[in-house]
Amino acid sequence: MQPSTERPNATQSGTISFDNTEIAFRSKSDSELNRAYWLFKMIASNTLVKVGTPITNFALNIGLPITGIIKKTIFEHFCGGETIEGCDHTIAQLAAQHVGTILDYSVEGEETESAFDHVCEETIETIQKAATNPHIPFSVFKVTGLGRFELLEKVNAKQQLSPSEVEEFERVKARVDKICHFAHQHHVAVLVDGEHSWIQDVIDDMARDMMMKYNREKPLIYNTYQLYRHDILAALKTDLYLAKESGFFLGAKLVRGAYMEIERERAAEYGYPSPIQPNKSSSDRDYNEGIRFCLDNLDRIGFMAGTHNEDSCRLLAMEIDQRGIARNDSRVYFAQLLGMSDNLSFNLSESGYNVAKYMPYGPVKAVMPYLFRRAQENTSVAGQTSRELALITREKKRRKTKAGR
Ligand SMILES: Cc1cc2nc3c(=O)[nH]c(=O)nc-3n(C[C@H](O)[C@H](O)[C@H](O)COP(=O)(O)OP(=O)(O)OC[C@H]3O[C@@H](n4cnc5c(N)ncnc54)[C@H](O)[C@@H]3O)c2cc1C
């Protein structure tokens, strides 16, 4: 797609507020709001998440009939459905509030050639869907969905590959190219997710190759820049330089980064300097600088701010207005994950900015690793769960008062 031009009445002045819980939870019925409340209450308990994860896995593996419960609770909150068509209802719900969908096939773990081919075909189907649905502005994939992690690690470390590994790696590159070629043919933008630093050079190289090939007319392939790494702001600048030199458009998804703990642990274990910033405020500083840098170079860059950070969203909204950029300019997007930070997504979209949400989907059992990570992230990202809980509680109270209950 390309972003819709029909927008709701935008607030044309003043600083954006993310406090309006009526807007944030408009699409949720009372019972859905209650479910979200209990869900985040449970997630807030570190112990429950720690204990619940292996128990749920065990129960699923021995075939206990818990899929139904999972589906009705955590799955329905964080996922769109089990299939692309199964997501239609949620896509329409978001679209009703002018929020786009990014279909994210979130099946993880199986490392066979047929599983990689299947992920490639499924991703192509999401692109096909996006090509015919104006409410799906991007598709997305992870390179580890298309090739073995250990193989990528070996290539990243510039280790000698065996002849069969050389062929295997060629197949990974062919899958990436197949997806990007299809996206180019159908004019659908595609995000390449960022992963662990010890495979990220390979991902960056592939994404750059794809940008050089398919971003000749406009930004279509977007690589991810994880600004919790101290070297990534510089990498973003270098990539822009390359884009200018080589005549392509840069697509950039800016995130802080999801693998901080494991990155630090690995660096300590193998005795190399951690790639992660020394502290949170350095990550925040580079993230916000990345936003300004992209805005400064909008003639060559299309970018997405993938973040649940209120200050960064406020900064981007403010900069868009101050620079006189149209709020629905297709080169700038905000993005959050389904089921999280709805106060940011819906208040931004209500004000006329471009917003999309990652919508994970797949069979319940197969997306469990994704759901466990969401639960763990919500316990580990300081403040995220209490923020969600405070907003839901406020909205519950507001509805009660309004109904005179
Ligand atoms: C739409 C979307 C797409 C995403 N795609 C990716 C992706 O492709 N790859 C990926 O890795 N992540 C991705 N993420 C996750 C993202 O990187 C963050 O982990 C998550 O969004 C939390 O960061 P934040 O900006 O939302 O907000 P905040 O809550 O303000 O920031 C938390 C983040 O700050 C950083 N941080 C926290 N403490 C410290 C510290 N002491 N020192 C240094 N840094 C610190 C960490 O990155 C932490 O995750 C995505 C997130 C969204 C919303």
XYZ file of C-alpha atoms and ligand atoms in Angstrom:
458
model
C 0.000 0.000 0.000
C 0.694 3.050 0.018
C -0.445 5.047 2.921
C -4.000 6.274 2.788
C -4.588 9.900 2.120
C -7.916 9.991 3.916
C -7.192 10.982 7.476
C -9.308 11.832 10.457
C -9.468 15.391 11.692
C -5.990 16.129 12.849
C -5.201 18.317 15.822
C -3.149 20.950 14.116
C -1.368 22.528 17.014
C 0.080 21.927 20.437
C 2.000 19.024 21.927
C 0.428 15.651 21.440
C -1.022 13.991 24.515
C -1.004 10.235 24.987
C -3.308 10.332 27.988
C -6.644 9.904 26.267
C -7.582 6.362 27.297
C -10.985 6.589 25.651
C -9.256 6.854 22.267
C -6.627 4.295 23.253
C -9.140 1.568 24.167
C -12.090 2.535 21.962
C -11.988 -0.757 20.082
C -11.989 -2.840 23.282
C -15.238 -4.045 24.849
C -15.501 -4.046 28.658
C -14.712 -7.734 28.770
C -11.685 -7.343 26.474
C -10.456 -4.533 28.687
C -10.877 -6.735 31.747
C -8.986 -9.516 30.053
C -6.136 -7.132 29.239
C -6.134 -6.000 32.880
C -5.734 -9.533 34.248
C -3.222 -10.403 31.574
C -0.899 -7.537 32.452
C -1.445 -8.220 36.162
C -0.183 -11.741 35.594
C 2.684 -10.591 33.400
C 3.666 -8.113 36.114
C 4.552 -11.062 38.294
C 8.089 -12.028 37.413
C 7.735 -15.358 39.173
C 4.557 -16.254 37.331
C 6.190 -15.552 33.960
C 9.302 -17.544 34.962
C 7.327 -20.506 36.279
C 4.511 -20.286 33.731
C 6.769 -20.471 30.679
C 8.189 -24.000 31.232
C 4.871 -25.300 32.610
C 2.959 -24.094 29.549
C 5.595 -25.536 27.227
C 5.472 -28.851 29.032
C 1.668 -28.944 28.964
C 1.635 -28.198 25.230
C 4.299 -30.797 24.502
C 2.464 -33.602 26.277
C -0.753 -32.589 24.551
C -2.764 -31.174 27.475
C -5.781 -29.308 26.111
C -4.644 -25.809 27.047
C -4.503 -24.343 23.528
C -8.068 -23.040 23.915
C -7.241 -21.135 27.112
C -4.087 -19.677 25.612
C -5.982 -18.673 22.503
C -8.690 -16.869 24.449
C -6.217 -14.975 26.634
C -2.645 -14.054 25.772
C -2.919 -15.099 22.080
C -5.974 -12.974 21.312
C -4.409 -10.001 23.042
C -1.035 -10.054 21.273
C -1.815 -11.856 17.978
C -4.115 -11.223 15.024
C -5.107 -14.822 14.312
C -3.783 -18.198 13.248
C -3.777 -17.465 9.511
C -3.630 -14.379 7.290
C -7.414 -14.523 6.734
C -7.879 -15.091 10.459
C -6.366 -11.619 10.995
C -8.990 -9.843 8.855
C -11.142 -8.836 11.806
C -8.245 -7.301 13.742
C -6.892 -5.589 10.617
C -10.319 -3.983 10.123
C -10.493 -2.967 13.792
C -7.158 -1.158 13.540
C -8.109 0.357 10.190
C -11.278 1.804 11.713
C -8.947 3.940 13.839
C -6.630 4.671 10.909
C -3.895 2.340 12.122
C -2.188 0.089 9.590
C -1.180 -3.543 10.042
C 2.158 -5.251 9.524
C 1.480 -8.986 9.254
C 4.281 -10.788 11.062
C 4.400 -14.567 10.625
C 5.754 -15.346 14.061
C 6.483 -19.036 13.869
C 9.963 -19.576 15.267
C 12.427 -22.306 15.919
C 12.206 -24.928 13.191
C 15.488 -24.955 11.295
C 14.916 -27.126 8.233
C 15.101 -26.235 4.557
C 11.395 -26.930 4.130
C 10.532 -24.726 7.128
C 12.638 -21.893 5.612
C 10.902 -22.336 2.235
C 7.564 -22.268 4.001
C 8.373 -18.985 5.828
C 9.488 -17.511 2.488
C 6.187 -18.477 0.814
C 4.148 -17.267 3.783
C 5.946 -13.904 3.713
C 5.184 -13.621 0.015
C 1.519 -14.230 0.845
C 1.603 -11.356 3.332
C 2.972 -9.157 0.536
C 0.238 -10.357 -1.768
C -2.303 -9.469 0.912
C -0.711 -6.045 1.450
C -0.850 -5.371 -2.287
C -4.633 -5.688 -2.216
C -5.385 -4.163 1.189
C -4.740 -0.442 1.687
C -4.579 -0.956 5.463
C -1.356 -2.986 5.299
C 1.463 -0.513 4.622
C 4.415 -2.914 5.190
C 5.389 -6.566 5.296
C 8.181 -7.913 7.458
C 10.559 -10.851 7.789
C 13.468 -12.086 9.864
C 16.501 -13.524 8.094
C 16.647 -16.267 10.780
C 13.238 -17.377 9.497
C 14.901 -18.053 6.152
C 18.198 -19.630 7.164
C 20.033 -21.417 9.983
C 21.281 -19.211 12.794
C 24.578 -21.125 13.060
C 25.206 -20.726 9.354
C 24.641 -16.963 9.564
C 26.947 -16.875 12.585
C 29.672 -18.641 10.610
C 29.324 -16.276 7.642
C 29.311 -13.292 9.994
C 32.538 -14.497 11.632
C 34.046 -14.966 8.137
C 34.699 -18.651 8.854
C 35.393 -21.036 5.998
C 32.178 -22.650 4.737
C 31.988 -26.208 3.458
C 30.757 -26.602 -0.168
C 27.292 -27.626 1.077
C 27.195 -24.632 3.414
C 28.088 -22.353 0.503
C 25.054 -23.743 -1.332
C 22.924 -23.438 1.785
C 23.868 -19.779 2.154
C 23.076 -19.163 -1.517
C 19.597 -20.524 -0.816
C 19.149 -18.079 2.100
C 20.126 -15.180 -0.139
C 17.810 -16.470 -2.879
C 14.870 -16.520 -0.427
C 15.598 -12.951 0.664
C 15.808 -11.857 -2.961
C 12.594 -13.693 -3.868
C 10.699 -11.803 -1.138
C 12.167 -8.419 -2.050
C 11.669 -8.950 -5.782
C 8.008 -9.830 -5.201
C 7.595 -6.786 -2.943
C 9.122 -4.580 -5.634
C 6.822 -5.996 -8.316
C 3.795 -5.298 -6.113
C 4.968 -1.949 -4.693
C 4.818 -3.147 -1.088
C 7.380 -1.934 1.450
C 9.204 -4.633 3.429
C 10.979 -4.433 6.792
C 13.989 -6.608 7.553
C 14.027 -7.179 11.329
C 17.208 -6.572 13.320
C 18.623 -9.493 15.316
C 21.692 -10.436 17.406
C 24.887 -8.506 16.747
C 26.865 -11.635 15.927
C 24.714 -12.295 12.846
C 23.747 -8.685 12.123
C 26.587 -7.886 9.668
C 25.284 -10.607 7.347
C 21.752 -9.263 7.656
C 22.946 -5.702 7.019
C 24.881 -6.804 3.930
C 21.850 -8.583 2.506
C 19.520 -5.684 3.308
C 21.937 -3.209 1.692
C 22.146 -5.373 -1.449
C 18.339 -5.456 -1.593
C 18.093 -1.682 -1.121
C 20.602 -1.121 -3.914
C 18.568 -3.370 -6.179
C 14.999 -2.430 -5.292
C 15.079 1.053 -3.735
C 15.947 2.872 -6.946
C 12.661 4.776 -7.221
C 11.699 5.043 -3.542
C 12.385 3.446 -0.158
C 10.825 -0.015 -0.323
C 13.176 -2.325 1.557
C 13.831 -1.104 5.125
C 16.737 -2.354 7.229
C 16.630 -2.123 11.042
C 18.941 0.133 13.061
C 19.254 -0.884 16.722
C 20.342 2.250 18.511
C 21.095 0.476 21.788
C 24.336 -0.383 20.013
C 26.944 2.349 20.326
C 28.044 2.001 16.694
C 24.663 2.170 14.959
C 24.060 5.891 14.641
C 27.340 6.057 12.722
C 26.254 3.050 10.619
C 23.000 4.820 9.733
C 24.974 7.847 8.574
C 27.357 5.695 6.531
C 24.434 3.927 4.868
C 22.908 7.247 3.877
C 26.232 8.289 2.375
C 26.311 5.031 0.413
C 22.697 5.533 -0.686
C 23.558 8.965 -2.052
C 26.737 7.719 -3.752
C 25.053 4.707 -5.299
C 21.733 6.324 -6.161
C 19.267 4.404 -4.020
C 16.820 5.388 -1.300
C 17.474 4.322 2.272
C 14.727 2.533 4.179
C 15.321 2.581 7.938
C 13.395 1.128 10.844
C 14.739 2.692 14.028
C 14.462 0.623 17.220
C 16.359 0.640 20.485
C 16.970 -3.126 20.364
C 15.544 -6.252 21.953
C 18.556 -8.350 22.930
C 20.398 -6.204 25.455
C 20.880 -8.792 28.182
C 22.016 -11.616 25.934
C 24.351 -9.226 24.062
C 26.025 -8.161 27.285
C 26.242 -11.723 28.620
C 27.821 -13.026 25.426
C 30.350 -10.197 25.286
C 31.338 -10.914 28.894
C 31.537 -14.649 28.246
C 33.777 -14.350 25.160
C 35.718 -11.351 26.482
C 34.991 -8.766 23.770
C 33.708 -5.227 24.380
C 29.924 -5.138 24.634
C 28.294 -3.591 21.564
C 25.582 -2.124 23.813
C 25.554 1.492 24.983
C 26.831 2.077 28.513
C 23.408 3.130 29.810
C 19.790 3.788 28.924
C 20.236 7.506 28.407
C 22.912 6.884 25.746
C 20.448 4.618 23.915
C 17.767 7.299 24.234
C 20.138 10.013 23.016
C 21.192 8.057 19.902
C 17.623 6.969 19.203
C 16.335 10.521 19.219
C 19.347 11.688 17.238
C 18.550 8.960 14.694
C 15.029 10.358 14.356
C 16.362 13.884 13.737
C 18.951 12.591 11.287
C 16.310 10.774 9.232
C 14.084 13.852 9.205
C 17.048 15.982 8.106
C 17.503 13.688 5.109
C 13.956 12.903 4.125
C 14.762 13.512 0.483
C 16.695 10.198 0.560
C 15.198 8.299 3.516
C 11.912 6.653 4.390
C 11.804 5.624 8.031
C 9.767 4.049 10.770
C 10.139 4.704 14.491
C 9.432 1.289 16.067
C 9.089 2.281 19.689
C 6.879 2.304 22.777
C 8.817 5.214 24.233
C 6.541 8.161 24.824
C 9.280 10.802 24.688
C 10.599 9.554 21.345
C 7.080 9.477 19.878
C 6.405 12.968 21.195
C 9.702 14.204 19.785
C 8.990 12.771 16.350
C 5.449 14.175 16.291
C 6.732 17.591 17.327
C 9.561 17.597 14.777
C 7.171 16.603 11.986
C 4.969 19.596 12.812
C 7.784 22.069 13.382
C 9.442 21.184 10.092
C 6.150 21.567 8.232
C 6.105 17.940 7.096
C 2.610 16.601 6.394
C 1.524 14.266 9.166
C 0.556 11.636 6.608
C 3.793 11.934 4.629
C 4.437 8.345 3.529
C 8.151 8.623 4.363
C 7.551 8.732 8.131
C 5.816 6.073 10.199
C 5.329 5.310 13.870
C 4.976 1.632 14.820
C 4.093 -0.356 17.909
C 3.301 -3.994 18.626
C -0.284 -5.254 18.716
C -1.600 -5.266 22.269
C 0.991 -2.807 23.561
C 1.084 0.968 23.936
C -2.326 1.521 22.365
C -2.355 4.971 23.949
C 0.533 5.935 21.648
C -0.764 4.257 18.489
C -4.349 5.479 18.632
C -3.693 8.989 19.886
C -1.084 9.441 17.147
C -3.406 8.108 14.451
C -6.272 10.230 15.775
C -4.036 13.256 15.249
C -3.350 12.259 11.664
C 0.160 10.729 11.891
C 1.005 7.484 10.067
C 0.896 4.556 12.477
C 1.133 0.811 11.999
C 1.171 -2.129 14.359
C 3.088 -5.392 14.040
C 0.439 -8.102 14.017
C 1.970 -11.482 14.838
C 0.061 -14.494 13.571
C 0.450 -18.247 13.218
C -0.826 -21.444 14.828
C -1.181 -20.985 18.609
C 1.419 -23.589 19.565
C 3.923 -22.330 17.009
C 3.777 -18.695 18.137
C 4.270 -19.567 21.818
C 7.997 -18.642 21.780
C 6.951 -15.186 20.523
C 4.333 -14.864 23.266
C 6.776 -15.947 25.978
C 9.202 -13.298 24.775
C 6.454 -10.661 24.921
C 5.655 -11.683 28.477
C 9.319 -11.663 29.452
C 9.942 -8.349 27.732
C 7.023 -6.837 29.593
C 8.505 -7.940 32.898
C 12.033 -6.820 31.981
C 11.416 -3.508 30.195
C 11.204 -1.271 33.217
C 7.851 0.399 33.570
C 6.188 -1.080 30.469
C 3.730 -3.304 32.364
C 2.928 -0.784 35.065
C 2.320 1.775 32.320
C -0.099 -0.569 30.539
C -1.826 -1.421 33.828
C -2.183 2.211 34.870
C -3.786 3.099 31.529
C -6.192 0.158 31.597
C -7.170 0.934 35.205
C -7.810 4.555 34.289
C -10.008 3.541 31.364
C -11.951 1.048 33.501
C -12.640 3.829 36.009
C -13.628 6.265 33.277
C -16.138 3.822 31.816
C -17.556 3.082 35.273
C -18.018 6.790 36.052
C -19.559 7.453 32.654
C -22.041 4.645 33.104
C -22.773 5.908 36.621
C -21.841 2.486 37.912
C 7.269 -1.948 15.798
C 8.477 -2.491 16.507
C 9.419 -3.237 15.806
C 10.534 -3.746 16.452
N 11.488 -4.429 15.733
C 12.624 -4.823 16.337
C 13.683 -5.436 15.599
O 13.587 -5.634 14.404
N 14.804 -5.781 16.274
C 14.956 -5.555 17.612
O 16.031 -5.849 18.165
N 13.968 -5.001 18.330
C 12.817 -4.635 17.733
N 11.825 -4.054 18.476
C 11.944 -3.996 19.952
C 12.686 -2.747 20.370
O 14.020 -2.852 19.939
C 12.703 -2.529 21.898
O 13.228 -3.650 22.538
C 11.368 -2.255 22.521
O 10.532 -1.561 21.648
C 11.577 -1.421 23.790
O 12.190 -0.177 23.510
P 11.375 1.179 23.336
O 12.039 2.080 22.384
O 9.997 0.800 22.968
O 11.257 1.886 24.726
P 11.999 2.007 26.118
O 11.165 1.208 27.073
O 12.229 3.425 26.392
O 13.407 1.356 25.977
C 13.770 0.087 26.416
C 14.984 -0.280 25.605
O 16.069 0.629 25.896
C 17.308 -0.060 25.850
N 17.897 -0.043 27.190
C 17.261 -0.290 28.370
N 18.110 -0.217 29.412
C 19.314 0.086 28.881
C 20.611 0.257 29.448
N 20.816 0.135 30.741
N 21.648 0.538 28.603
C 21.451 0.659 27.262
N 20.241 0.505 26.697
C 19.195 0.205 27.468
C 16.951 -1.486 25.408
O 17.029 -1.533 23.994
C 15.516 -1.655 25.869
O 14.813 -2.648 25.106
C 10.704 -3.533 17.839
C 9.755 -2.799 18.544
C 8.652 -2.270 17.904
C 7.655 -1.483 18.691
